[in-house]
PDB file of C-alpha atoms and ligand atoms in Angstrom:
ATOM      1  CA  MET O   1     174.780 127.286  -4.898  1.00  0.00           C
ATOM      2  CA  GLU O   2     177.841 128.602  -3.116  1.00  0.00           C
ATOM      3  CA  LYS O   3     177.688 131.849  -1.149  1.00  0.00           C
ATOM      4  CA  ASP O   4     181.132 133.174  -1.869  1.00  0.00           C
ATOM      5  CA  LYS O   5     181.297 135.903  -4.511  1.00  0.00           C
ATOM      6  CA  ARG O   6     177.576 136.659  -4.130  1.00  0.00           C
ATOM      7  CA  VAL O   7     177.337 137.388  -7.835  1.00  0.00           C
ATOM      8  CA  ILE O   8     174.875 135.540 -10.096  1.00  0.00           C
ATOM      9  CA  LEU O   9     175.575 135.835 -13.810  1.00  0.00           C
ATOM     10  CA  ALA O  10     172.473 136.617 -15.914  1.00  0.00           C
ATOM     11  CA  LEU O  11     173.502 134.821 -19.083  1.00  0.00           C
ATOM     12  CA  ASP O  12     171.209 136.608 -21.538  1.00  0.00           C
ATOM     13  CA  VAL O  13     173.320 135.948 -24.629  1.00  0.00           C
ATOM     14  CA  THR O  14     171.859 134.285 -27.698  1.00  0.00           C
ATOM     15  CA  SER O  15     174.521 131.922 -28.975  1.00  0.00           C
ATOM     16  CA  ARG O  16     176.168 128.861 -27.544  1.00  0.00           C
ATOM     17  CA  SER O  17     179.636 130.200 -28.324  1.00  0.00           C
ATOM     18  CA  ASP O  18     178.977 133.456 -26.453  1.00  0.00           C
ATOM     19  CA  ALA O  19     177.512 131.542 -23.533  1.00  0.00           C
ATOM     20  CA  LEU O  20     180.559 129.276 -23.266  1.00  0.00           C
ATOM     21  CA  ARG O  21     183.019 132.156 -23.753  1.00  0.00           C
ATOM     22  CA  VAL O  22     181.448 134.256 -20.977  1.00  0.00           C
ATOM     23  CA  VAL O  23     181.010 131.360 -18.559  1.00  0.00           C
ATOM     24  CA  GLU O  24     184.579 130.139 -19.045  1.00  0.00           C
ATOM     25  CA  ALA O  25     185.830 133.663 -18.355  1.00  0.00           C
ATOM     26  CA  VAL O  26     183.834 134.238 -15.157  1.00  0.00           C
ATOM     27  CA  ARG O  27     183.293 130.773 -13.683  1.00  0.00           C
ATOM     28  CA  ASP O  28     185.627 131.395 -10.740  1.00  0.00           C
ATOM     29  CA  HIS O  29     184.110 134.792 -10.017  1.00  0.00           C
ATOM     30  CA  VAL O  30     180.382 134.038  -9.814  1.00  0.00           C
ATOM     31  CA  ASP O  31     178.351 131.650  -7.643  1.00  0.00           C
ATOM     32  CA  ALA O  32     175.619 130.731 -10.119  1.00  0.00           C
ATOM     33  CA  ILE O  33     174.342 131.192 -13.652  1.00  0.00           C
ATOM     34  CA  LYS O  34     170.830 132.486 -14.288  1.00  0.00           C
ATOM     35  CA  ILE O  35     169.355 131.322 -17.591  1.00  0.00           C
ATOM     36  CA  ASN O  36     166.377 133.087 -19.129  1.00  0.00           C
ATOM     37  CA  TRP O  37     164.302 132.716 -22.311  1.00  0.00           C
ATOM     38  CA  PRO O  38     166.732 134.455 -24.705  1.00  0.00           C
ATOM     39  CA  LEU O  39     169.374 131.731 -24.331  1.00  0.00           C
ATOM     40  CA  ILE O  40     166.904 128.846 -24.053  1.00  0.00           C
ATOM     41  CA  LEU O  41     165.076 129.926 -27.208  1.00  0.00           C
ATOM     42  CA  ALA O  42     168.307 130.564 -29.114  1.00  0.00           C
ATOM     43  CA  VAL O  43     170.139 127.328 -28.374  1.00  0.00           C
ATOM     44  CA  GLY O  44     167.607 124.962 -26.812  1.00  0.00           C
ATOM     45  CA  PRO O  45     166.839 123.828 -23.253  1.00  0.00           C
ATOM     46  CA  ASP O  46     169.750 121.358 -23.080  1.00  0.00           C
ATOM     47  CA  ILE O  47     171.914 124.395 -22.319  1.00  0.00           C
ATOM     48  CA  ILE O  48     170.523 124.111 -18.771  1.00  0.00           C
ATOM     49  CA  ARG O  49     172.222 120.717 -18.322  1.00  0.00           C
ATOM     50  CA  ASP O  50     175.434 121.833 -20.021  1.00  0.00           C
ATOM     51  CA  MET O  51     175.757 124.892 -17.798  1.00  0.00           C
ATOM     52  CA  SER O  52     174.766 122.979 -14.660  1.00  0.00           C
ATOM     53  CA  LYS O  53     177.928 120.881 -15.098  1.00  0.00           C
ATOM     54  CA  ILE O  54     179.942 124.088 -14.645  1.00  0.00           C
ATOM     55  CA  LYS O  55     177.922 126.051 -12.037  1.00  0.00           C
ATOM     56  CA  ALA O  56     174.605 125.966 -10.239  1.00  0.00           C
ATOM     57  CA  VAL O  57     171.878 127.080 -12.657  1.00  0.00           C
ATOM     58  CA  ILE O  58     168.864 129.165 -11.682  1.00  0.00           C
ATOM     59  CA  CYS O  59     166.212 128.934 -14.368  1.00  0.00           C
ATOM     60  CA  ASP O  60     164.403 132.220 -14.806  1.00  0.00           C
ATOM     61  CA  MET O  61     161.305 131.516 -16.846  1.00  0.00           C
ATOM     62  CA  LYS O  62     159.270 133.688 -14.454  1.00  0.00           C
ATOM     63  CA  ILE O  63     156.717 130.909 -14.310  1.00  0.00           C
ATOM     64  CA  ALA O  64     153.174 132.286 -14.020  1.00  0.00           C
ATOM     65  CA  ASP O  65     150.412 129.782 -14.669  1.00  0.00           C
ATOM     66  CA  ILE O  66     147.857 127.553 -12.954  1.00  0.00           C
ATOM     67  CA  PRO O  67     149.253 125.067 -10.409  1.00  0.00           C
ATOM     68  CA  ASN O  68     149.237 122.040 -12.721  1.00  0.00           C
ATOM     69  CA  THR O  69     151.036 123.828 -15.540  1.00  0.00           C
ATOM     70  CA  ASN O  70     153.513 125.351 -13.102  1.00  0.00           C
ATOM     71  CA  ARG O  71     154.254 121.895 -11.741  1.00  0.00           C
ATOM     72  CA  LEU O  72     154.860 120.479 -15.218  1.00  0.00           C
ATOM     73  CA  ILE O  73     157.193 123.355 -16.148  1.00  0.00           C
ATOM     74  CA  VAL O  74     159.192 123.043 -12.938  1.00  0.00           C
ATOM     75  CA  GLU O  75     159.488 119.247 -13.206  1.00  0.00           C
ATOM     76  CA  GLN O  76     160.898 119.555 -16.728  1.00  0.00           C
ATOM     77  CA  THR O  77     163.286 122.304 -15.669  1.00  0.00           C
ATOM     78  CA  MET O  78     164.634 120.478 -12.628  1.00  0.00           C
ATOM     79  CA  ALA O  79     165.015 117.288 -14.698  1.00  0.00           C
ATOM     80  CA  LYS O  80     167.379 119.231 -16.954  1.00  0.00           C
ATOM     81  CA  GLY O  81     169.682 119.986 -14.049  1.00  0.00           C
ATOM     82  CA  ALA O  82     168.474 123.331 -12.690  1.00  0.00           C
ATOM     83  CA  SER O  83     169.228 123.994  -9.032  1.00  0.00           C
ATOM     84  CA  ALA O  84     166.403 126.505  -8.615  1.00  0.00           C
ATOM     85  CA  VAL O  85     163.610 128.225 -10.538  1.00  0.00           C
ATOM     86  CA  ILE O  86     162.028 131.663 -10.519  1.00  0.00           C
ATOM     87  CA  CYS O  87     158.273 132.180 -10.543  1.00  0.00           C
ATOM     88  CA  HIS O  88     155.819 135.040 -10.324  1.00  0.00           C
ATOM     89  CA  GLY O  89     153.633 135.329  -7.238  1.00  0.00           C
ATOM     90  CA  PHE O  90     150.650 137.230  -8.651  1.00  0.00           C
ATOM     91  CA  THR O  91     149.158 133.900  -9.767  1.00  0.00           C
ATOM     92  CA  GLY O  92     148.405 133.131  -6.106  1.00  0.00           C
ATOM     93  CA  GLU O  93     149.525 130.851  -3.314  1.00  0.00           C
ATOM     94  CA  ASP O  94     148.386 127.592  -4.920  1.00  0.00           C
ATOM     95  CA  SER O  95     150.423 128.285  -8.053  1.00  0.00           C
ATOM     96  CA  VAL O  96     153.537 129.242  -6.068  1.00  0.00           C
ATOM     97  CA  LYS O  97     153.141 126.187  -3.828  1.00  0.00           C
ATOM     98  CA  ALA O  98     152.990 123.970  -6.915  1.00  0.00           C
ATOM     99  CA  CYS O  99     156.416 125.334  -7.916  1.00  0.00           C
ATOM    100  CA  VAL O 100     157.771 124.921  -4.394  1.00  0.00           C
ATOM    101  CA  ASP O 101     156.610 121.288  -4.216  1.00  0.00           C
ATOM    102  CA  ALA O 102     157.972 120.419  -7.662  1.00  0.00           C
ATOM    103  CA  ALA O 103     161.341 122.110  -6.986  1.00  0.00           C
ATOM    104  CA  GLY O 104     161.846 120.782  -3.473  1.00  0.00           C
ATOM    105  CA  GLY O 105     161.639 124.310  -2.127  1.00  0.00           C
ATOM    106  CA  GLN O 106     164.227 125.760  -4.525  1.00  0.00           C
ATOM    107  CA  VAL O 107     162.070 128.656  -5.717  1.00  0.00           C
ATOM    108  CA  PHE O 108     162.587 132.411  -5.832  1.00  0.00           C
ATOM    109  CA  VAL O 109     159.460 134.554  -6.144  1.00  0.00           C
ATOM    110  CA  VAL O 110     159.566 137.858  -8.051  1.00  0.00           C
ATOM    111  CA  THR O 111     158.419 140.808  -5.940  1.00  0.00           C
ATOM    112  CA  GLU O 112     158.968 144.419  -7.035  1.00  0.00           C
ATOM    113  CA  MET O 113     160.647 144.486 -10.436  1.00  0.00           C
ATOM    114  CA  SER O 114     163.775 146.542 -11.045  1.00  0.00           C
ATOM    115  CA  HIS O 115     162.836 148.457 -14.209  1.00  0.00           C
ATOM    116  CA  PRO O 116     160.820 151.727 -14.175  1.00  0.00           C
ATOM    117  CA  GLY O 117     157.625 149.869 -15.087  1.00  0.00           C
ATOM    118  CA  GLY O 118     158.113 147.741 -11.985  1.00  0.00           C
ATOM    119  CA  LYS O 119     156.683 150.630 -10.002  1.00  0.00           C
ATOM    120  CA  GLN O 120     153.419 150.499 -11.906  1.00  0.00           C
ATOM    121  CA  PHE O 121     151.944 147.148 -10.893  1.00  0.00           C
ATOM    122  CA  THR O 122     154.534 145.163  -8.931  1.00  0.00           C
ATOM    123  CA  ALA O 123     155.556 147.812  -6.371  1.00  0.00           C
ATOM    124  CA  PRO O 124     152.093 148.273  -4.825  1.00  0.00           C
ATOM    125  CA  VAL O 125     151.759 144.528  -4.150  1.00  0.00           C
ATOM    126  CA  ALA O 126     155.417 143.665  -3.510  1.00  0.00           C
ATOM    127  CA  ASP O 127     155.021 143.373   0.264  1.00  0.00           C
ATOM    128  CA  LYS O 128     152.184 140.893  -0.209  1.00  0.00           C
ATOM    129  CA  LEU O 129     154.208 138.938  -2.764  1.00  0.00           C
ATOM    130  CA  ALA O 130     157.105 138.725  -0.286  1.00  0.00           C
ATOM    131  CA  GLY O 131     154.718 137.478   2.415  1.00  0.00           C
ATOM    132  CA  LEU O 132     153.377 134.911  -0.023  1.00  0.00           C
ATOM    133  CA  ALA O 133     156.899 133.686  -0.824  1.00  0.00           C
ATOM    134  CA  LYS O 134     157.407 133.066   2.876  1.00  0.00           C
ATOM    135  CA  SER O 135     154.092 131.355   3.551  1.00  0.00           C
ATOM    136  CA  ALA O 136     154.425 129.172   0.442  1.00  0.00           C
ATOM    137  CA  GLY O 137     157.807 127.851   1.582  1.00  0.00           C
ATOM    138  CA  ALA O 138     159.960 129.432  -1.132  1.00  0.00           C
ATOM    139  CA  ARG O 139     163.723 129.734  -0.783  1.00  0.00           C
ATOM    140  CA  GLY O 140     163.711 133.450  -1.413  1.00  0.00           C
ATOM    141  CA  ILE O 141     162.625 136.451  -3.416  1.00  0.00           C
ATOM    142  CA  VAL O 142     163.839 138.636  -6.276  1.00  0.00           C
ATOM    143  CA  ALA O 143     164.066 142.310  -5.238  1.00  0.00           C
ATOM    144  CA  PRO O 144     165.355 145.411  -7.045  1.00  0.00           C
ATOM    145  CA  ALA O 145     168.938 146.678  -6.719  1.00  0.00           C
ATOM    146  CA  THR O 146     167.665 149.836  -8.424  1.00  0.00           C
ATOM    147  CA  ARG O 147     165.719 150.621  -5.205  1.00  0.00           C
ATOM    148  CA  PRO O 148     167.842 149.380  -2.282  1.00  0.00           C
ATOM    149  CA  GLU O 149     165.417 150.873   0.227  1.00  0.00           C
ATOM    150  CA  ARG O 150     162.850 148.395  -1.044  1.00  0.00           C
ATOM    151  CA  ILE O 151     165.281 145.532  -0.436  1.00  0.00           C
ATOM    152  CA  SER O 152     165.422 146.662   3.212  1.00  0.00           C
ATOM    153  CA  ASP O 153     161.608 146.842   3.436  1.00  0.00           C
ATOM    154  CA  LEU O 154     161.174 143.402   1.914  1.00  0.00           C
ATOM    155  CA  ARG O 155     163.896 141.897   4.120  1.00  0.00           C
ATOM    156  CA  LYS O 156     161.785 142.816   7.166  1.00  0.00           C
ATOM    157  CA  ILE O 157     158.884 140.797   5.754  1.00  0.00           C
ATOM    158  CA  ILE O 158     160.748 137.652   4.741  1.00  0.00           C
ATOM    159  CA  GLY O 159     163.142 137.271   7.675  1.00  0.00           C
ATOM    160  CA  GLY O 160     165.789 134.693   6.844  1.00  0.00           C
ATOM    161  CA  LEU O 161     164.727 133.882   3.273  1.00  0.00           C
ATOM    162  CA  GLU O 162     167.280 134.748   0.579  1.00  0.00           C
ATOM    163  CA  ILE O 163     167.181 137.844  -1.611  1.00  0.00           C
ATOM    164  CA  ILE O 164     168.642 137.780  -5.108  1.00  0.00           C
ATOM    165  CA  SER O 165     168.805 141.237  -6.610  1.00  0.00           C
ATOM    166  CA  PRO O 166     168.937 142.332 -10.267  1.00  0.00           C
ATOM    167  CA  GLY O 167     169.454 145.860 -11.587  1.00  0.00           C
ATOM    168  CA  VAL O 168     173.171 146.393 -10.911  1.00  0.00           C
ATOM    169  CA  GLY O 169     175.148 148.018 -13.708  1.00  0.00           C
ATOM    170  CA  ALA O 170     173.111 148.493 -16.895  1.00  0.00           C
ATOM    171  CA  GLN O 171     169.955 149.403 -14.942  1.00  0.00           C
ATOM    172  CA  GLY O 172     171.808 151.835 -12.679  1.00  0.00           C
ATOM    173  CA  GLY O 173     171.939 149.934  -9.380  1.00  0.00           C
ATOM    174  CA  ASN O 174     175.076 149.508  -7.295  1.00  0.00           C
ATOM    175  CA  ALA O 175     176.329 146.184  -5.897  1.00  0.00           C
ATOM    176  CA  SER O 176     177.435 147.366  -2.448  1.00  0.00           C
ATOM    177  CA  ASP O 177     174.221 149.338  -1.881  1.00  0.00           C
ATOM    178  CA  ALA O 178     172.110 146.274  -2.681  1.00  0.00           C
ATOM    179  CA  ILE O 179     174.148 144.018  -0.384  1.00  0.00           C
ATOM    180  CA  ARG O 180     174.160 146.606   2.399  1.00  0.00           C
ATOM    181  CA  ALA O 181     170.364 146.847   2.108  1.00  0.00           C
ATOM    182  CA  GLY O 182     170.033 143.114   2.711  1.00  0.00           C
ATOM    183  CA  ALA O 183     170.522 141.290  -0.588  1.00  0.00           C
ATOM    184  CA  ASP O 184     172.329 137.950  -0.399  1.00  0.00           C
ATOM    185  CA  TYR O 185     173.360 137.962  -4.067  1.00  0.00           C
ATOM    186  CA  ILE O 186     173.336 140.426  -6.934  1.00  0.00           C
ATOM    187  CA  ILE O 187     172.225 139.319 -10.401  1.00  0.00           C
ATOM    188  CA  VAL O 188     174.240 140.918 -13.217  1.00  0.00           C
ATOM    189  CA  GLY O 189     173.941 140.495 -16.971  1.00  0.00           C
ATOM    190  CA  ARG O 190     175.056 143.169 -19.416  1.00  0.00           C
ATOM    191  CA  ALA O 191     177.709 144.708 -17.161  1.00  0.00           C
ATOM    192  CA  ILE O 192     179.483 141.344 -17.394  1.00  0.00           C
ATOM    193  CA  TYR O 193     178.634 139.767 -20.745  1.00  0.00           C
ATOM    194  CA  GLU O 194     178.869 142.981 -22.769  1.00  0.00           C
ATOM    195  CA  SER O 195     182.185 143.904 -21.180  1.00  0.00           C
ATOM    196  CA  PRO O 196     185.291 143.557 -23.365  1.00  0.00           C
ATOM    197  CA  ASP O 197     186.758 141.719 -20.361  1.00  0.00           C
ATOM    198  CA  PRO O 198     183.978 139.755 -18.598  1.00  0.00           C
ATOM    199  CA  ARG O 199     186.369 138.218 -16.067  1.00  0.00           C
ATOM    200  CA  ASP O 200     187.615 141.613 -14.949  1.00  0.00           C
ATOM    201  CA  ALA O 201     184.034 142.943 -14.806  1.00  0.00           C
ATOM    202  CA  ALA O 202     182.936 140.037 -12.590  1.00  0.00           C
ATOM    203  CA  MET O 203     185.951 140.464 -10.313  1.00  0.00           C
ATOM    204  CA  ARG O 204     185.216 144.171  -9.924  1.00  0.00           C
ATOM    205  CA  LEU O 205     181.610 143.384  -9.025  1.00  0.00           C
ATOM    206  CA  ALA O 206     182.708 140.812  -6.440  1.00  0.00           C
ATOM    207  CA  ASN O 207     184.978 143.472  -4.916  1.00  0.00           C
ATOM    208  CA  GLU O 208     182.129 145.977  -4.892  1.00  0.00           C
ATOM    209  CA  VAL O 209     179.961 143.374  -3.122  1.00  0.00           C
ATOM    210  CA  LYS O 210     182.602 143.051  -0.377  1.00  0.00           C
ATOM    211  CA  LYS O 211     182.283 146.754   0.399  1.00  0.00           C
ATOM    212  CA  GLY O 212     178.637 146.185   1.304  1.00  0.00           C
ATOM    213  CA  LEU O 213     179.182 143.184   3.607  1.00  0.00           C
TER     214      LEU O 213
HETATM  215  O1  O7M G 301     172.102 143.166 -15.615  1.00  0.00           O
HETATM  216  P1  O7M G 301     171.051 143.216 -16.706  1.00  0.00           P
HETATM  217  O2  O7M G 301     170.177 144.398 -16.582  1.00  0.00           O
HETATM  218  O3  O7M G 301     171.629 143.044 -18.080  1.00  0.00           O
HETATM  219  O4  O7M G 301     170.133 141.907 -16.520  1.00  0.00           O
HETATM  220  C1  O7M G 301     169.310 141.742 -15.417  1.00  0.00           C
HETATM  221  C2  O7M G 301     168.736 140.339 -15.380  1.00  0.00           C
HETATM  222  O5  O7M G 301     167.880 140.234 -14.258  1.00  0.00           O
HETATM  223  C3  O7M G 301     167.901 139.969 -16.590  1.00  0.00           C
HETATM  224  O6  O7M G 301     168.106 138.584 -16.832  1.00  0.00           O
HETATM  225  C4  O7M G 301     166.474 140.204 -16.166  1.00  0.00           C
HETATM  226  O7  O7M G 301     165.587 139.327 -16.783  1.00  0.00           O
HETATM  227  C5  O7M G 301     166.553 139.920 -14.669  1.00  0.00           C
HETATM  228  N1  O7M G 301     165.593 140.687 -13.831  1.00  0.00           N
HETATM  229  C6  O7M G 301     165.564 142.054 -13.843  1.00  0.00           C
HETATM  230  O8  O7M G 301     166.364 142.704 -14.523  1.00  0.00           O
HETATM  231  N2  O7M G 301     164.622 142.712 -13.105  1.00  0.00           N
HETATM  232  C7  O7M G 301     163.732 142.095 -12.302  1.00  0.00           C
HETATM  233  O9  O7M G 301     162.941 142.749 -11.629  1.00  0.00           O
HETATM  234  C8  O7M G 301     163.778 140.697 -12.237  1.00  0.00           C
HETATM  235  C9  O7M G 301     164.746 140.013 -12.947  1.00  0.00           C
HETATM  236  C10 O7M G 301     164.907 138.648 -12.646  1.00  0.00           C
HETATM  237  O10 O7M G 301     165.954 138.037 -12.623  1.00  0.00           O
HETATM  238  O11 O7M G 301     163.831 138.032 -12.247  1.00  0.00           O
HETATM  239  C11 O7M G 301     163.938 136.780 -11.797  1.00  0.00           C
END
């Protein structure tokens, strides 16, 4: 994935036509496309390959199972053209390592989640999850743009690993604050795909990112 605009599109639409419309509009203004269950369930997993021909695809199934099942999920996902996958870390180091091995290291581990409920169970163990991402050989972590101070805390734990950060826009977070706190990329869904002008929305976000560099 390029590191240019530092914006990852969360493509949580539920039709192929919407997916293509949004991606065509923003393709020059984002570095990657994150695909989650809503789109996969609506149009089928081959959308991963179709989108990977346009941009790097991060598959966000938040994989959370025993090592063997994790491995099987990641192998299938990478075979469809994904550049990286996202997994949970609460399943333990062996499960995360299974993802890392199957994805050739291209794994982001969820730490503290961005929504209010993320404070309930993920926040108290987020530092440990970040440490686990590092020791398991992951590429990076997912950390909340809704709490930029937590991005800074987690950055200290992971050193040079990458941080991708959701919660900008619809969840109240701000792009420049997240980048300034140490995020490498912001992840943005609704503020782009629900906009009447997705291209303009993505360009504005890329400009906001620049203010935090
Ligand atoms: O910009 P939004 O709020 O419309 O979408 C945010 C996207 O980021 C959406 O795809 C969520 O599933 C995802 N996300 C969070 O919002 N919060 C998290 O803590 C973690 C993720 C995520 O991407 O995890 C990998």
